[in-house]
Short mmCIF file of N, CA, C and O in Angstrom, two decimals:
data_model
loop_
_atom_site.label_atom_id
_atom_site.label_comp_id
_atom_site.label_asym_id
_atom_site.label_seq_id
_atom_site.Cartn_x
_atom_site.Cartn_y
_atom_site.Cartn_z
N MET A 1 -73.75 -11.86 -3.85
CA MET A 1 -73.98 -12.84 -2.81
C MET A 1 -75.31 -13.53 -3.09
O MET A 1 -76.26 -12.89 -3.48
N ILE A 2 -75.37 -14.83 -2.89
CA ILE A 2 -76.62 -15.56 -3.06
C ILE A 2 -76.98 -16.22 -1.74
O ILE A 2 -76.12 -16.57 -0.95
N ASP A 3 -78.23 -16.35 -1.52
CA ASP A 3 -78.71 -16.99 -0.31
C ASP A 3 -79.69 -18.09 -0.67
O ASP A 3 -80.49 -17.93 -1.56
N SER A 4 -79.57 -19.20 -0.02
CA SER A 4 -80.58 -20.23 -0.11
C SER A 4 -80.97 -20.54 1.32
O SER A 4 -80.47 -19.92 2.25
N SER A 5 -81.82 -21.50 1.52
CA SER A 5 -82.22 -21.81 2.89
C SER A 5 -81.08 -22.44 3.68
O SER A 5 -81.11 -22.46 4.89
N ARG A 6 -80.06 -22.92 3.00
CA ARG A 6 -78.99 -23.62 3.70
C ARG A 6 -77.62 -22.96 3.59
O ARG A 6 -76.83 -23.07 4.51
N VAL A 7 -77.32 -22.36 2.45
CA VAL A 7 -75.95 -21.94 2.17
C VAL A 7 -75.92 -20.55 1.54
O VAL A 7 -76.77 -20.22 0.72
N CYS A 8 -74.94 -19.76 1.92
CA CYS A 8 -74.72 -18.43 1.36
C CYS A 8 -73.32 -18.43 0.74
O CYS A 8 -72.36 -18.89 1.37
N VAL A 9 -73.21 -17.94 -0.49
CA VAL A 9 -71.92 -17.89 -1.18
C VAL A 9 -71.61 -16.44 -1.52
O VAL A 9 -72.44 -15.74 -2.10
N GLN A 10 -70.40 -16.00 -1.16
CA GLN A 10 -69.95 -14.65 -1.48
C GLN A 10 -68.66 -14.76 -2.28
O GLN A 10 -67.78 -15.57 -1.96
N VAL A 11 -68.54 -13.95 -3.35
CA VAL A 11 -67.39 -14.01 -4.25
C VAL A 11 -66.74 -12.64 -4.36
O VAL A 11 -67.44 -11.62 -4.49
N GLN A 12 -65.42 -12.63 -4.32
CA GLN A 12 -64.66 -11.41 -4.59
C GLN A 12 -63.57 -11.78 -5.59
O GLN A 12 -62.78 -12.70 -5.35
N SER A 13 -63.54 -11.08 -6.73
CA SER A 13 -62.53 -11.38 -7.75
C SER A 13 -61.54 -10.23 -7.86
O SER A 13 -61.87 -9.08 -7.54
N PHE A 14 -60.32 -10.55 -8.31
CA PHE A 14 -59.31 -9.52 -8.50
C PHE A 14 -58.32 -9.94 -9.58
O PHE A 14 -58.13 -11.13 -9.85
N TYR A 15 -57.72 -8.95 -10.19
CA TYR A 15 -56.75 -9.13 -11.27
C TYR A 15 -55.37 -9.34 -10.66
O TYR A 15 -54.98 -8.65 -9.73
N VAL A 16 -54.63 -10.32 -11.18
CA VAL A 16 -53.29 -10.63 -10.69
C VAL A 16 -52.28 -10.13 -11.73
O VAL A 16 -51.86 -10.86 -12.62
N GLU A 17 -51.94 -8.86 -11.61
CA GLU A 17 -51.07 -8.21 -12.59
C GLU A 17 -49.70 -8.89 -12.68
O GLU A 17 -49.16 -9.07 -13.78
N SER A 18 -49.16 -9.31 -11.55
CA SER A 18 -47.81 -9.89 -11.53
C SER A 18 -47.68 -11.19 -12.31
O SER A 18 -46.59 -11.56 -12.72
N GLN A 19 -48.80 -11.90 -12.52
CA GLN A 19 -48.77 -13.16 -13.25
C GLN A 19 -49.33 -13.03 -14.66
O GLN A 19 -49.35 -14.01 -15.41
N SER A 20 -49.78 -11.84 -15.00
CA SER A 20 -50.39 -11.62 -16.31
C SER A 20 -49.36 -11.13 -17.32
O SER A 20 -48.33 -10.58 -16.95
N ALA A 21 -49.65 -11.36 -18.60
CA ALA A 21 -48.80 -10.90 -19.70
C ALA A 21 -49.73 -10.41 -20.81
O ALA A 21 -50.01 -11.15 -21.77
N PRO A 22 -50.24 -9.18 -20.68
CA PRO A 22 -51.21 -8.68 -21.66
C PRO A 22 -50.69 -8.72 -23.10
O PRO A 22 -51.48 -8.97 -24.02
N ASP A 23 -49.39 -8.53 -23.31
CA ASP A 23 -48.85 -8.57 -24.67
C ASP A 23 -48.90 -9.97 -25.26
O ASP A 23 -48.75 -10.15 -26.47
N GLU A 24 -49.13 -10.98 -24.41
CA GLU A 24 -49.27 -12.37 -24.85
C GLU A 24 -50.71 -12.85 -24.68
O GLU A 24 -50.97 -14.07 -24.69
N ASP A 25 -51.63 -11.92 -24.49
CA ASP A 25 -53.05 -12.25 -24.26
C ASP A 25 -53.23 -13.22 -23.10
O ASP A 25 -53.98 -14.19 -23.18
N ARG A 26 -52.57 -12.94 -22.00
CA ARG A 26 -52.67 -13.75 -20.79
C ARG A 26 -53.05 -12.84 -19.63
O ARG A 26 -52.26 -11.98 -19.22
N TYR A 27 -54.27 -13.03 -19.14
CA TYR A 27 -54.79 -12.23 -18.05
C TYR A 27 -55.17 -13.18 -16.92
O TYR A 27 -56.03 -14.04 -17.10
N VAL A 28 -54.52 -13.02 -15.78
CA VAL A 28 -54.72 -13.93 -14.65
C VAL A 28 -55.61 -13.24 -13.62
O VAL A 28 -55.36 -12.09 -13.23
N PHE A 29 -56.64 -13.97 -13.21
CA PHE A 29 -57.57 -13.47 -12.20
C PHE A 29 -57.64 -14.46 -11.05
O PHE A 29 -57.49 -15.67 -11.25
N ALA A 30 -57.85 -13.94 -9.88
CA ALA A 30 -58.08 -14.79 -8.71
C ALA A 30 -59.44 -14.42 -8.14
O ALA A 30 -59.97 -13.33 -8.39
N TYR A 31 -60.01 -15.36 -7.43
CA TYR A 31 -61.29 -15.10 -6.77
C TYR A 31 -61.29 -15.81 -5.43
O TYR A 31 -60.76 -16.91 -5.28
N THR A 32 -61.84 -15.13 -4.45
CA THR A 32 -61.98 -15.69 -3.12
C THR A 32 -63.46 -15.94 -2.88
O THR A 32 -64.29 -15.05 -3.09
N ILE A 33 -63.75 -17.14 -2.48
CA ILE A 33 -65.14 -17.54 -2.24
C ILE A 33 -65.31 -17.90 -0.77
O ILE A 33 -64.49 -18.62 -0.19
N THR A 34 -66.37 -17.36 -0.19
CA THR A 34 -66.74 -17.69 1.19
C THR A 34 -68.09 -18.41 1.13
O THR A 34 -69.05 -17.89 0.56
N ILE A 35 -68.12 -19.61 1.69
CA ILE A 35 -69.34 -20.41 1.73
C ILE A 35 -69.77 -20.52 3.19
O ILE A 35 -69.01 -21.04 4.02
N ARG A 36 -70.95 -20.00 3.50
CA ARG A 36 -71.46 -20.02 4.87
C ARG A 36 -72.62 -21.01 4.96
O ARG A 36 -73.53 -20.98 4.14
N ASN A 37 -72.59 -21.82 6.00
CA ASN A 37 -73.68 -22.76 6.26
C ASN A 37 -74.71 -22.08 7.15
O ASN A 37 -74.47 -21.84 8.32
N LEU A 38 -75.87 -21.76 6.57
CA LEU A 38 -76.94 -21.09 7.30
C LEU A 38 -77.93 -22.08 7.89
O LEU A 38 -78.85 -21.67 8.60
N GLY A 39 -77.74 -23.35 7.58
CA GLY A 39 -78.69 -24.36 8.01
C GLY A 39 -78.45 -24.85 9.42
O GLY A 39 -77.61 -24.34 10.16
N ARG A 40 -79.18 -25.89 9.76
CA ARG A 40 -79.10 -26.47 11.11
C ARG A 40 -78.33 -27.78 11.15
O ARG A 40 -78.27 -28.43 12.18
N GLU A 41 -77.79 -28.19 10.01
CA GLU A 41 -77.02 -29.43 9.98
C GLU A 41 -75.77 -29.25 9.14
O GLU A 41 -75.68 -28.36 8.30
N LYS A 42 -74.81 -30.11 9.38
CA LYS A 42 -73.55 -30.08 8.65
C LYS A 42 -73.80 -30.38 7.17
O LYS A 42 -74.65 -31.19 6.83
N VAL A 43 -73.05 -29.68 6.30
CA VAL A 43 -73.11 -29.95 4.87
C VAL A 43 -71.69 -30.19 4.36
O VAL A 43 -70.72 -29.78 4.99
N GLN A 44 -71.59 -30.86 3.23
CA GLN A 44 -70.29 -31.10 2.61
C GLN A 44 -70.34 -30.66 1.16
O GLN A 44 -71.30 -30.97 0.44
N LEU A 45 -69.31 -29.96 0.73
CA LEU A 45 -69.18 -29.57 -0.67
C LEU A 45 -68.55 -30.75 -1.39
O LEU A 45 -67.42 -31.14 -1.10
N ARG A 46 -69.27 -31.34 -2.32
CA ARG A 46 -68.79 -32.54 -3.00
C ARG A 46 -68.12 -32.23 -4.34
O ARG A 46 -67.12 -32.83 -4.69
N SER A 47 -68.72 -31.32 -5.12
CA SER A 47 -68.14 -31.04 -6.44
C SER A 47 -68.50 -29.62 -6.87
O SER A 47 -69.32 -28.95 -6.24
N ARG A 48 -67.85 -29.19 -7.96
CA ARG A 48 -68.07 -27.85 -8.48
C ARG A 48 -68.23 -27.91 -9.98
O ARG A 48 -67.73 -28.82 -10.64
N TYR A 49 -68.89 -26.89 -10.51
CA TYR A 49 -69.02 -26.69 -11.96
C TYR A 49 -68.87 -25.20 -12.22
O TYR A 49 -69.50 -24.37 -11.55
N TRP A 50 -68.00 -24.86 -13.17
CA TRP A 50 -67.80 -23.47 -13.58
C TRP A 50 -68.00 -23.34 -15.07
O TRP A 50 -67.54 -24.20 -15.83
N LEU A 51 -68.62 -22.24 -15.47
CA LEU A 51 -68.67 -21.83 -16.86
C LEU A 51 -67.93 -20.50 -16.92
O LEU A 51 -68.38 -19.50 -16.33
N ILE A 52 -66.78 -20.51 -17.60
CA ILE A 52 -65.94 -19.32 -17.71
C ILE A 52 -66.07 -18.80 -19.14
O ILE A 52 -65.88 -19.55 -20.10
N THR A 53 -66.41 -17.52 -19.27
CA THR A 53 -66.61 -16.91 -20.58
C THR A 53 -65.66 -15.74 -20.73
O THR A 53 -65.66 -14.83 -19.89
N ASN A 54 -64.83 -15.75 -21.78
CA ASN A 54 -63.91 -14.63 -21.97
C ASN A 54 -64.63 -13.49 -22.70
O ASN A 54 -65.79 -13.60 -23.07
N GLY A 55 -63.91 -12.39 -22.90
CA GLY A 55 -64.50 -11.21 -23.50
C GLY A 55 -64.94 -11.38 -24.94
O GLY A 55 -65.71 -10.58 -25.47
N ASN A 56 -64.48 -12.44 -25.60
CA ASN A 56 -64.89 -12.74 -26.97
C ASN A 56 -66.05 -13.73 -27.02
O ASN A 56 -66.45 -14.16 -28.10
N GLY A 57 -66.55 -14.13 -25.86
CA GLY A 57 -67.67 -15.06 -25.82
C GLY A 57 -67.26 -16.53 -25.82
O GLY A 57 -68.12 -17.41 -25.81
N ARG A 58 -65.95 -16.82 -25.80
CA ARG A 58 -65.49 -18.22 -25.77
C ARG A 58 -65.72 -18.79 -24.38
O ARG A 58 -65.32 -18.21 -23.38
N GLU A 59 -66.39 -19.94 -24.34
CA GLU A 59 -66.75 -20.56 -23.07
C GLU A 59 -65.86 -21.76 -22.76
O GLU A 59 -65.53 -22.53 -23.65
N THR A 60 -65.53 -21.89 -21.50
CA THR A 60 -64.77 -23.04 -21.00
C THR A 60 -65.51 -23.58 -19.79
O THR A 60 -65.89 -22.82 -18.90
N GLU A 61 -65.72 -24.89 -19.77
CA GLU A 61 -66.37 -25.52 -18.63
C GLU A 61 -65.32 -26.23 -17.78
O GLU A 61 -64.42 -26.88 -18.32
N VAL A 62 -65.45 -26.10 -16.48
CA VAL A 62 -64.55 -26.75 -15.54
C VAL A 62 -65.42 -27.44 -14.50
O VAL A 62 -66.31 -26.81 -13.92
N GLN A 63 -65.17 -28.72 -14.26
CA GLN A 63 -65.90 -29.41 -13.21
C GLN A 63 -65.00 -30.45 -12.57
O GLN A 63 -64.03 -30.88 -13.15
N GLY A 64 -65.35 -30.80 -11.35
CA GLY A 64 -64.55 -31.80 -10.65
C GLY A 64 -64.96 -31.91 -9.21
O GLY A 64 -65.83 -31.18 -8.72
N ASP A 65 -64.29 -32.82 -8.53
CA ASP A 65 -64.57 -33.05 -7.11
C ASP A 65 -64.04 -31.90 -6.27
O ASP A 65 -62.92 -31.42 -6.49
N GLY A 66 -64.84 -31.47 -5.32
CA GLY A 66 -64.41 -30.49 -4.34
C GLY A 66 -63.90 -29.20 -4.92
O GLY A 66 -64.17 -28.84 -6.06
N VAL A 67 -63.15 -28.49 -4.08
CA VAL A 67 -62.49 -27.24 -4.46
C VAL A 67 -61.09 -27.26 -3.85
O VAL A 67 -60.90 -27.74 -2.75
N ILE A 68 -60.13 -26.77 -4.57
CA ILE A 68 -58.73 -26.73 -4.16
C ILE A 68 -58.27 -28.03 -3.49
O ILE A 68 -57.55 -28.02 -2.51
N GLY A 69 -58.70 -29.14 -4.03
CA GLY A 69 -58.30 -30.44 -3.51
C GLY A 69 -59.01 -30.88 -2.25
O GLY A 69 -58.61 -31.86 -1.62
N GLU A 70 -60.04 -30.18 -1.86
CA GLU A 70 -60.76 -30.52 -0.63
C GLU A 70 -62.25 -30.71 -0.91
O GLU A 70 -62.78 -30.15 -1.87
N GLN A 71 -62.89 -31.48 -0.05
CA GLN A 71 -64.35 -31.62 -0.03
C GLN A 71 -64.78 -31.28 1.39
O GLN A 71 -65.08 -32.15 2.19
N PRO A 72 -64.77 -29.97 1.68
CA PRO A 72 -64.93 -29.55 3.08
C PRO A 72 -66.31 -29.83 3.66
O PRO A 72 -67.32 -29.75 2.97
N HIS A 73 -66.30 -30.15 4.95
CA HIS A 73 -67.51 -30.24 5.75
C HIS A 73 -67.67 -28.88 6.42
O HIS A 73 -66.70 -28.36 6.98
N ILE A 74 -68.87 -28.33 6.37
CA ILE A 74 -69.12 -27.02 6.96
C ILE A 74 -70.22 -27.17 8.01
O ILE A 74 -71.34 -27.55 7.69
N MET A 75 -69.85 -26.90 9.23
CA MET A 75 -70.79 -27.05 10.34
C MET A 75 -71.80 -25.90 10.34
O MET A 75 -71.53 -24.83 9.79
N PRO A 76 -72.96 -26.10 10.96
CA PRO A 76 -73.95 -25.02 11.04
C PRO A 76 -73.33 -23.76 11.64
O PRO A 76 -72.62 -23.82 12.65
N GLY A 77 -73.55 -22.63 10.98
CA GLY A 77 -73.02 -21.36 11.47
C GLY A 77 -71.57 -21.10 11.09
O GLY A 77 -71.07 -20.00 11.31
N ASP A 78 -70.89 -22.08 10.52
CA ASP A 78 -69.49 -21.91 10.13
C ASP A 78 -69.38 -21.54 8.66
O ASP A 78 -70.36 -21.57 7.91
N GLU A 79 -68.16 -21.26 8.25
CA GLU A 79 -67.89 -20.93 6.86
C GLU A 79 -66.60 -21.58 6.40
O GLU A 79 -65.75 -21.95 7.21
N PHE A 80 -66.48 -21.73 5.10
CA PHE A 80 -65.27 -22.23 4.45
C PHE A 80 -64.89 -21.20 3.40
O PHE A 80 -65.73 -20.77 2.61
N GLN A 81 -63.62 -20.80 3.39
CA GLN A 81 -63.16 -19.81 2.43
C GLN A 81 -61.95 -20.36 1.67
O GLN A 81 -61.10 -21.01 2.26
N TYR A 82 -61.91 -20.09 0.38
CA TYR A 82 -60.76 -20.49 -0.42
C TYR A 82 -60.54 -19.49 -1.54
O TYR A 82 -61.43 -18.72 -1.90
N THR A 83 -59.33 -19.52 -2.08
CA THR A 83 -58.98 -18.67 -3.22
C THR A 83 -58.48 -19.55 -4.34
O THR A 83 -57.70 -20.49 -4.11
N SER A 84 -58.94 -19.27 -5.54
CA SER A 84 -58.51 -20.00 -6.73
C SER A 84 -58.36 -19.00 -7.85
O SER A 84 -58.42 -17.79 -7.61
N GLY A 85 -58.16 -19.48 -9.08
CA GLY A 85 -57.94 -18.54 -10.16
C GLY A 85 -58.36 -19.05 -11.51
O GLY A 85 -58.73 -20.21 -11.68
N ALA A 86 -58.31 -18.12 -12.46
CA ALA A 86 -58.65 -18.42 -13.85
C ALA A 86 -57.76 -17.57 -14.74
O ALA A 86 -57.40 -16.44 -14.39
N VAL A 87 -57.41 -18.11 -15.90
CA VAL A 87 -56.61 -17.39 -16.88
C VAL A 87 -57.45 -17.17 -18.12
O VAL A 87 -58.03 -18.12 -18.66
N LEU A 88 -57.54 -15.93 -18.56
CA LEU A 88 -58.30 -15.58 -19.76
C LEU A 88 -57.37 -15.03 -20.83
O LEU A 88 -56.27 -14.55 -20.52
N GLU A 89 -57.85 -15.05 -22.06
CA GLU A 89 -57.11 -14.46 -23.19
C GLU A 89 -57.54 -13.03 -23.43
O GLU A 89 -57.03 -12.37 -24.33
N THR A 90 -58.50 -12.55 -22.65
CA THR A 90 -59.04 -11.20 -22.80
C THR A 90 -59.00 -10.49 -21.45
O THR A 90 -58.99 -11.15 -20.40
N PRO A 91 -59.02 -9.15 -21.44
CA PRO A 91 -58.94 -8.42 -20.18
C PRO A 91 -60.22 -8.42 -19.36
O PRO A 91 -60.26 -7.86 -18.27
N MET A 92 -61.26 -9.04 -19.90
CA MET A 92 -62.51 -9.11 -19.17
C MET A 92 -63.23 -10.41 -19.50
O MET A 92 -63.11 -10.93 -20.60
N GLY A 93 -63.97 -10.91 -18.53
CA GLY A 93 -64.77 -12.10 -18.73
C GLY A 93 -65.70 -12.30 -17.55
O GLY A 93 -65.82 -11.43 -16.68
N THR A 94 -66.36 -13.45 -17.54
CA THR A 94 -67.27 -13.76 -16.44
C THR A 94 -67.12 -15.22 -16.02
O THR A 94 -66.61 -16.05 -16.78
N MET A 95 -67.57 -15.50 -14.83
CA MET A 95 -67.67 -16.87 -14.33
C MET A 95 -69.03 -17.03 -13.67
O MET A 95 -69.58 -16.09 -13.12
N GLN A 96 -69.54 -18.25 -13.74
CA GLN A 96 -70.75 -18.63 -13.03
C GLN A 96 -70.72 -20.13 -12.86
O GLN A 96 -69.94 -20.81 -13.52
N GLY A 97 -71.53 -20.64 -11.97
CA GLY A 97 -71.53 -22.09 -11.79
C GLY A 97 -72.38 -22.54 -10.64
O GLY A 97 -73.34 -21.86 -10.25
N HIS A 98 -72.00 -23.68 -10.08
CA HIS A 98 -72.71 -24.20 -8.92
C HIS A 98 -71.84 -25.20 -8.18
O HIS A 98 -70.88 -25.73 -8.72
N TYR A 99 -72.20 -25.40 -6.92
CA TYR A 99 -71.61 -26.45 -6.10
C TYR A 99 -72.66 -27.53 -5.90
O TYR A 99 -73.85 -27.24 -5.79
N VAL A 100 -72.20 -28.77 -5.85
CA VAL A 100 -73.07 -29.86 -5.42
C VAL A 100 -72.70 -30.14 -3.97
O VAL A 100 -71.54 -30.41 -3.65
N MET A 101 -73.70 -30.01 -3.11
CA MET A 101 -73.51 -30.21 -1.68
C MET A 101 -74.30 -31.44 -1.26
O MET A 101 -75.22 -31.87 -1.96
N ILE A 102 -73.96 -31.96 -0.09
CA ILE A 102 -74.72 -33.07 0.48
C ILE A 102 -74.93 -32.78 1.96
O ILE A 102 -74.04 -32.24 2.62
N ASP A 103 -76.13 -33.09 2.45
CA ASP A 103 -76.41 -32.84 3.86
C ASP A 103 -76.22 -34.13 4.67
O ASP A 103 -75.84 -35.18 4.13
N GLU A 104 -76.47 -34.03 5.97
CA GLU A 104 -76.25 -35.17 6.87
C GLU A 104 -77.13 -36.37 6.56
O GLU A 104 -76.81 -37.50 6.90
N ARG A 105 -78.28 -36.14 5.90
CA ARG A 105 -79.18 -37.24 5.54
C ARG A 105 -78.78 -37.89 4.22
O ARG A 105 -79.42 -38.81 3.75
N GLY A 106 -77.72 -37.35 3.58
CA GLY A 106 -77.27 -37.90 2.30
C GLY A 106 -77.98 -37.30 1.10
O GLY A 106 -77.81 -37.78 -0.02
N GLU A 107 -78.77 -36.24 1.32
CA GLU A 107 -79.48 -35.60 0.22
C GLU A 107 -78.58 -34.57 -0.46
O GLU A 107 -78.00 -33.72 0.22
N GLN A 108 -78.48 -34.67 -1.79
CA GLN A 108 -77.69 -33.70 -2.55
C GLN A 108 -78.53 -32.50 -2.90
O GLN A 108 -79.74 -32.61 -3.11
N PHE A 109 -77.87 -31.34 -2.96
CA PHE A 109 -78.54 -30.12 -3.43
C PHE A 109 -77.50 -29.23 -4.11
O PHE A 109 -76.31 -29.35 -3.86
N HIS A 110 -77.99 -28.40 -5.01
CA HIS A 110 -77.13 -27.48 -5.75
C HIS A 110 -77.17 -26.11 -5.10
O HIS A 110 -78.23 -25.67 -4.66
N VAL A 111 -76.03 -25.46 -5.08
CA VAL A 111 -75.94 -24.06 -4.67
C VAL A 111 -75.44 -23.29 -5.88
O VAL A 111 -74.29 -23.48 -6.30
N ASP A 112 -76.30 -22.48 -6.47
CA ASP A 112 -75.92 -21.71 -7.65
C ASP A 112 -74.99 -20.57 -7.29
O ASP A 112 -75.15 -19.93 -6.24
N ILE A 113 -74.05 -20.30 -8.17
CA ILE A 113 -73.15 -19.16 -8.04
C ILE A 113 -73.44 -18.26 -9.23
O ILE A 113 -73.12 -18.60 -10.36
N PRO A 114 -74.07 -17.10 -8.98
CA PRO A 114 -74.45 -16.24 -10.09
C PRO A 114 -73.21 -15.67 -10.80
O PRO A 114 -72.10 -15.71 -10.28
N VAL A 115 -73.43 -15.11 -11.95
CA VAL A 115 -72.36 -14.54 -12.77
C VAL A 115 -71.60 -13.48 -11.98
O VAL A 115 -72.20 -12.63 -11.32
N PHE A 116 -70.27 -13.56 -12.03
CA PHE A 116 -69.44 -12.48 -11.51
C PHE A 116 -68.38 -12.14 -12.54
O PHE A 116 -68.02 -12.95 -13.39
N ARG A 117 -67.91 -10.91 -12.49
CA ARG A 117 -66.98 -10.39 -13.49
C ARG A 117 -65.53 -10.63 -13.11
O ARG A 117 -65.16 -10.56 -11.94
N LEU A 118 -64.74 -10.87 -14.13
CA LEU A 118 -63.29 -10.87 -14.03
C LEU A 118 -62.86 -9.73 -14.95
O LEU A 118 -63.13 -9.77 -16.16
N ALA A 119 -62.22 -8.71 -14.41
CA ALA A 119 -61.90 -7.54 -15.23
C ALA A 119 -60.62 -6.86 -14.76
O ALA A 119 -60.41 -6.69 -13.56
N VAL A 120 -59.81 -6.48 -15.74
CA VAL A 120 -58.62 -5.69 -15.45
C VAL A 120 -59.09 -4.30 -15.05
O VAL A 120 -59.94 -3.71 -15.74
N PRO A 121 -58.61 -3.78 -13.93
CA PRO A 121 -59.02 -2.42 -13.54
C PRO A 121 -58.69 -1.41 -14.63
O PRO A 121 -57.65 -1.52 -15.31
N SER A 122 -59.52 -0.42 -14.81
CA SER A 122 -59.35 0.53 -15.92
C SER A 122 -58.05 1.32 -15.81
O SER A 122 -57.47 1.70 -16.82
N ARG A 123 -57.52 1.52 -14.63
CA ARG A 123 -56.26 2.25 -14.50
C ARG A 123 -55.08 1.46 -15.04
O ARG A 123 -54.04 2.00 -15.37
N ILE A 124 -55.22 0.13 -15.14
CA ILE A 124 -54.14 -0.73 -15.64
C ILE A 124 -54.30 -0.96 -17.13
O ILE A 124 -53.35 -0.99 -17.88
N HIS A 125 -55.52 -1.16 -17.55
CA HIS A 125 -55.83 -1.57 -18.93
C HIS A 125 -55.50 -0.51 -19.94
O HIS A 125 -55.67 0.62 -19.87
#
């Protein structure tokens, strides 16, 4: 979990065994992100940037407007939660990135998302 003066981001990742095919080097992971507005004014998530690194060190960058097709407005004290996913060629990897947010005055700011792991549970692997 990361905290800034305005926004708190919490991430939970999990392996999606039903959509994965380890014999074809296809490992599907999902992650649920909760974004809480700790500030005193409404903020909007405008864009995202992800750096996804597989277990072999291969990096993939993903960026674009909003998340899951939305550019949510988050009121003070409220939160926005969504689930998305990533497909890796290895049973373990990492993700990190940032959101570009904008406040009511039109000022943009970044909210960093520290590295989190994507890993097949050891009982499955």
